[in-house]
mmCIF file of C-alpha atoms in Angstrom:
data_model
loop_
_atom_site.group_PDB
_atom_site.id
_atom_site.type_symbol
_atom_site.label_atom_id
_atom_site.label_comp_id
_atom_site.label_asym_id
_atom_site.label_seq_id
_atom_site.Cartn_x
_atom_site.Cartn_y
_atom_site.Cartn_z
ATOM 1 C CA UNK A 713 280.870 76.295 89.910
ATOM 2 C CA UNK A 714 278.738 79.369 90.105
ATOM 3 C CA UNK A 715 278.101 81.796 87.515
ATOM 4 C CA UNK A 716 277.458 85.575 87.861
ATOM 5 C CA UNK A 717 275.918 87.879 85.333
ATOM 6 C CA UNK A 718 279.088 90.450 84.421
ATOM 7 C CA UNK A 719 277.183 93.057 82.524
ATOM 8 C CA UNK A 720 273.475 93.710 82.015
ATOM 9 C CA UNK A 721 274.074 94.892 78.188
ATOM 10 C CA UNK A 722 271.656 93.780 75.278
ATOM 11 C CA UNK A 723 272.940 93.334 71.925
ATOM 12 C CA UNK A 724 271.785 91.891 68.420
ATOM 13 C CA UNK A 725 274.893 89.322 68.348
ATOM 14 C CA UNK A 726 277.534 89.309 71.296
ATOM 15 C CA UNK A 727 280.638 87.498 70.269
ATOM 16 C CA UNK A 728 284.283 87.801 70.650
ATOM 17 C CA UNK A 729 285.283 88.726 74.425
ATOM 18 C CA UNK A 730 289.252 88.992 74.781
ATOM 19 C CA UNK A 731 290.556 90.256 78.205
ATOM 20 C CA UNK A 732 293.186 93.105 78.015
ATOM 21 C CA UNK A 733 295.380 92.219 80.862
ATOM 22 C CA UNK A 734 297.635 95.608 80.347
ATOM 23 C CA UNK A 735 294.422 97.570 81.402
ATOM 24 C CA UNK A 736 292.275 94.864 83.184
ATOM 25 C CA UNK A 737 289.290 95.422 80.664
ATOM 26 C CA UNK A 738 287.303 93.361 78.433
ATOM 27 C CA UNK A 739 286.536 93.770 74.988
ATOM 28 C CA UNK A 740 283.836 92.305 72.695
ATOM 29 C CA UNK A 741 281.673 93.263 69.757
ATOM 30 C CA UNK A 742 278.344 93.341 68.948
ATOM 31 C CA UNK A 743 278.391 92.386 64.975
ATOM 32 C CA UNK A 744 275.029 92.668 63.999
ATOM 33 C CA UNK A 745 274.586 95.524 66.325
ATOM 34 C CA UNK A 746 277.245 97.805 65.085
ATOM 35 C CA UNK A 747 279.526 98.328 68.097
ATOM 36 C CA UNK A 748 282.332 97.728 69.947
ATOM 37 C CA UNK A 749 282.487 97.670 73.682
ATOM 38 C CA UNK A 750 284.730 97.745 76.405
ATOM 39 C CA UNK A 751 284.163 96.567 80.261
ATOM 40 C CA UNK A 752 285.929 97.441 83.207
ATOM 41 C CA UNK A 753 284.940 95.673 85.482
ATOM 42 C CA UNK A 754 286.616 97.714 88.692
ATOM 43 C CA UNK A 755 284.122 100.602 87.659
ATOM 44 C CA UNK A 756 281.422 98.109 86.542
ATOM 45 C CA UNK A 757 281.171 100.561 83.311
ATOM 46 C CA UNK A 758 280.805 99.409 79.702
ATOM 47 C CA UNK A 759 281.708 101.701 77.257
ATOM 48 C CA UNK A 760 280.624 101.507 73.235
ATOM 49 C CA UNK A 761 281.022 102.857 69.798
ATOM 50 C CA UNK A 762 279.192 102.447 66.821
ATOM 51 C CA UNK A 763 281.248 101.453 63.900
ATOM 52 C CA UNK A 764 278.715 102.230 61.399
ATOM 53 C CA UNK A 765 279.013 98.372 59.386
ATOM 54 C CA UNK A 766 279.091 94.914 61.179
ATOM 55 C CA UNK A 767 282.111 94.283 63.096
ATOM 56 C CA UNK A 768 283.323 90.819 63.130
ATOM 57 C CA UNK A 769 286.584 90.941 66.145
ATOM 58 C CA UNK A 770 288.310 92.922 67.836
ATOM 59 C CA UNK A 771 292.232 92.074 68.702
ATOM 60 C CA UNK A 772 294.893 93.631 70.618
ATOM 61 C CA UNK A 773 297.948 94.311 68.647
ATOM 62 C CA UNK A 774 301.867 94.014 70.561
ATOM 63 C CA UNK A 775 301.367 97.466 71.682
ATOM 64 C CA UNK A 776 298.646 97.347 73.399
ATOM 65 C CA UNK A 777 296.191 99.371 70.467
ATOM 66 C CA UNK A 778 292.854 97.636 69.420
ATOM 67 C CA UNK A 779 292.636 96.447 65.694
ATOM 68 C CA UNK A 780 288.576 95.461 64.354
ATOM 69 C CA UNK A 781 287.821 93.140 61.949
ATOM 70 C CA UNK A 782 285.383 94.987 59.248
ATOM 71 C CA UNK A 783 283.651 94.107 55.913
ATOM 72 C CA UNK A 784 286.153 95.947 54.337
ATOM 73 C CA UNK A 785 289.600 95.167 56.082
ATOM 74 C CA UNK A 786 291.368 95.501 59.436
ATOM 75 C CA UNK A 787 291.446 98.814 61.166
ATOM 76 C CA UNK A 788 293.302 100.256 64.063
ATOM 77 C CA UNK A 789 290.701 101.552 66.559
ATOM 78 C CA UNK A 790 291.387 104.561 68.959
ATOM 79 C CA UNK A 791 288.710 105.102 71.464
ATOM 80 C CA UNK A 792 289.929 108.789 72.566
#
């Protein structure tokens, strides 16, 4: 097997990838660090935004939307 580095992107704690097959991207948080990220890899662009508290998951509802795991509850996240 060989491995390739996907992304060149330091954070405080990576966790949590889950592949969005609807729009071929990957998501994955950095808890520690604040954010939530998004990869596509066909542009080779990752994409963040600061959440402002530790963010523990991210999840893709039946719709397709983005839901975050927070201190204080579950949120619906819209990246527009």
């Amino acid at each position: 097997m060989t491995v390739e580095l996907a992304i060149a992107v330091r954070a405080e704690h990576a966790e949590g990838p889950i592949w969005d097959a609807a729009s071929q991207v990957l998501w994955w948080v950095d808890i520690t660090g604040h954010r939530v990220h998004c990869f596509d890899p066909r542009s080779n662009r990752d994409c963040s935004w600061d959440t402002g508290c530790d963010v523990g998951a991210v999840a893709l509802d039946s719709a397709g939307g983005v839901i975050l795991a927070l201190p204080n509850g579950f949120v619906r996240f819209d990246p527009a």
